[in-house]
């Protein structure tokens, strides 16, 4: 959705809660004290995050969830 909105010159931001859950599951080492959507874009190498180097690659962890959803 981000790419589509950006291509049309629109701003689109998913809900913070959804982004926070994705970060917790797929990017457990990502910072938690920053905006969740911006952090998710940073974690996937699609945006910069102030004070942190831009990432150029990422890998999905395969560890099982520690607690049921």
PDB file of C-alpha atoms in Angstrom:
ATOM      1  CA  UNK A   1       0.000   0.000   0.000  1.00  0.00           C
ATOM      2  CA  UNK A   2       2.883   2.347   0.792  1.00  0.00           C
ATOM      3  CA  UNK A   3       4.309   2.059  -2.720  1.00  0.00           C
ATOM      4  CA  UNK A   4       0.918   2.603  -4.343  1.00  0.00           C
ATOM      5  CA  UNK A   5       0.154   5.669  -2.239  1.00  0.00           C
ATOM      6  CA  UNK A   6       3.626   7.100  -2.788  1.00  0.00           C
ATOM      7  CA  UNK A   7       3.326   6.591  -6.541  1.00  0.00           C
ATOM      8  CA  UNK A   8       0.078   8.549  -6.509  1.00  0.00           C
ATOM      9  CA  UNK A   9       1.565  11.310  -4.369  1.00  0.00           C
ATOM     10  CA  UNK A  10      -0.587  10.370  -1.376  1.00  0.00           C
ATOM     11  CA  UNK A  11       0.359   9.957   2.257  1.00  0.00           C
ATOM     12  CA  UNK A  12      -0.575   6.643   3.857  1.00  0.00           C
ATOM     13  CA  UNK A  13       0.231   5.546   7.382  1.00  0.00           C
ATOM     14  CA  UNK A  14      -0.965   2.217   8.769  1.00  0.00           C
ATOM     15  CA  UNK A  15      -2.143   1.979  12.387  1.00  0.00           C
ATOM     16  CA  UNK A  16       0.652   2.204  14.971  1.00  0.00           C
ATOM     17  CA  UNK A  17      -0.535  -0.958  16.707  1.00  0.00           C
ATOM     18  CA  UNK A  18      -0.233  -3.041  13.557  1.00  0.00           C
ATOM     19  CA  UNK A  19       3.254  -1.690  12.866  1.00  0.00           C
ATOM     20  CA  UNK A  20       4.324  -2.322  16.464  1.00  0.00           C
ATOM     21  CA  UNK A  21       3.168  -5.966  16.275  1.00  0.00           C
ATOM     22  CA  UNK A  22       4.990  -6.517  12.981  1.00  0.00           C
ATOM     23  CA  UNK A  23       8.145  -4.983  14.444  1.00  0.00           C
ATOM     24  CA  UNK A  24       7.913  -7.147  17.560  1.00  0.00           C
ATOM     25  CA  UNK A  25       7.516 -10.328  15.514  1.00  0.00           C
ATOM     26  CA  UNK A  26       9.760  -9.753  12.507  1.00  0.00           C
ATOM     27  CA  UNK A  27      12.282  -7.241  13.827  1.00  0.00           C
ATOM     28  CA  UNK A  28      12.775  -7.928  17.550  1.00  0.00           C
ATOM     29  CA  UNK A  29      15.994  -5.860  17.607  1.00  0.00           C
ATOM     30  CA  UNK A  30      14.387  -2.760  16.072  1.00  0.00           C
ATOM     31  CA  UNK A  31      14.122   0.309  18.307  1.00  0.00           C
ATOM     32  CA  UNK A  32      10.888   0.670  20.270  1.00  0.00           C
ATOM     33  CA  UNK A  33      11.237   4.351  21.151  1.00  0.00           C
ATOM     34  CA  UNK A  34      10.546   5.639  17.637  1.00  0.00           C
ATOM     35  CA  UNK A  35       7.453   5.990  15.462  1.00  0.00           C
ATOM     36  CA  UNK A  36       6.375   2.420  14.573  1.00  0.00           C
ATOM     37  CA  UNK A  37       5.654   3.083  10.875  1.00  0.00           C
ATOM     38  CA  UNK A  38       8.906   4.962  10.286  1.00  0.00           C
ATOM     39  CA  UNK A  39      10.756   2.236  12.180  1.00  0.00           C
ATOM     40  CA  UNK A  40       9.151  -0.483  10.055  1.00  0.00           C
ATOM     41  CA  UNK A  41      10.201   1.324   6.886  1.00  0.00           C
ATOM     42  CA  UNK A  42      13.721   1.644   8.340  1.00  0.00           C
ATOM     43  CA  UNK A  43      13.853  -2.028   9.377  1.00  0.00           C
ATOM     44  CA  UNK A  44      13.067  -3.083   5.806  1.00  0.00           C
ATOM     45  CA  UNK A  45      15.663  -0.717   4.337  1.00  0.00           C
ATOM     46  CA  UNK A  46      13.078   1.618   2.820  1.00  0.00           C
ATOM     47  CA  UNK A  47      13.689   4.761   4.867  1.00  0.00           C
ATOM     48  CA  UNK A  48      16.201   6.409   7.121  1.00  0.00           C
ATOM     49  CA  UNK A  49      15.796   6.661  10.883  1.00  0.00           C
ATOM     50  CA  UNK A  50      17.432   9.622  12.609  1.00  0.00           C
ATOM     51  CA  UNK A  51      20.510   8.631  14.581  1.00  0.00           C
ATOM     52  CA  UNK A  52      20.761   5.177  13.026  1.00  0.00           C
ATOM     53  CA  UNK A  53      22.550   3.890   9.935  1.00  0.00           C
ATOM     54  CA  UNK A  54      20.344   3.052   6.989  1.00  0.00           C
ATOM     55  CA  UNK A  55      19.835  -0.689   6.627  1.00  0.00           C
ATOM     56  CA  UNK A  56      20.427  -2.344   3.285  1.00  0.00           C
ATOM     57  CA  UNK A  57      19.242  -5.879   4.074  1.00  0.00           C
ATOM     58  CA  UNK A  58      17.190  -7.783   6.600  1.00  0.00           C
ATOM     59  CA  UNK A  59      16.292 -11.334   7.484  1.00  0.00           C
ATOM     60  CA  UNK A  60      13.116 -12.731   9.000  1.00  0.00           C
ATOM     61  CA  UNK A  61      13.702 -14.575  12.272  1.00  0.00           C
ATOM     62  CA  UNK A  62      12.319 -18.117  12.378  1.00  0.00           C
ATOM     63  CA  UNK A  63      12.076 -18.475  16.144  1.00  0.00           C
ATOM     64  CA  UNK A  64       8.661 -19.544  17.416  1.00  0.00           C
ATOM     65  CA  UNK A  65       6.536 -17.019  19.257  1.00  0.00           C
ATOM     66  CA  UNK A  66       7.331 -17.006  22.965  1.00  0.00           C
ATOM     67  CA  UNK A  67       3.709 -16.592  23.965  1.00  0.00           C
ATOM     68  CA  UNK A  68       0.387 -17.303  22.294  1.00  0.00           C
ATOM     69  CA  UNK A  69      -1.352 -14.475  20.479  1.00  0.00           C
TER      70      UNK A  69
END
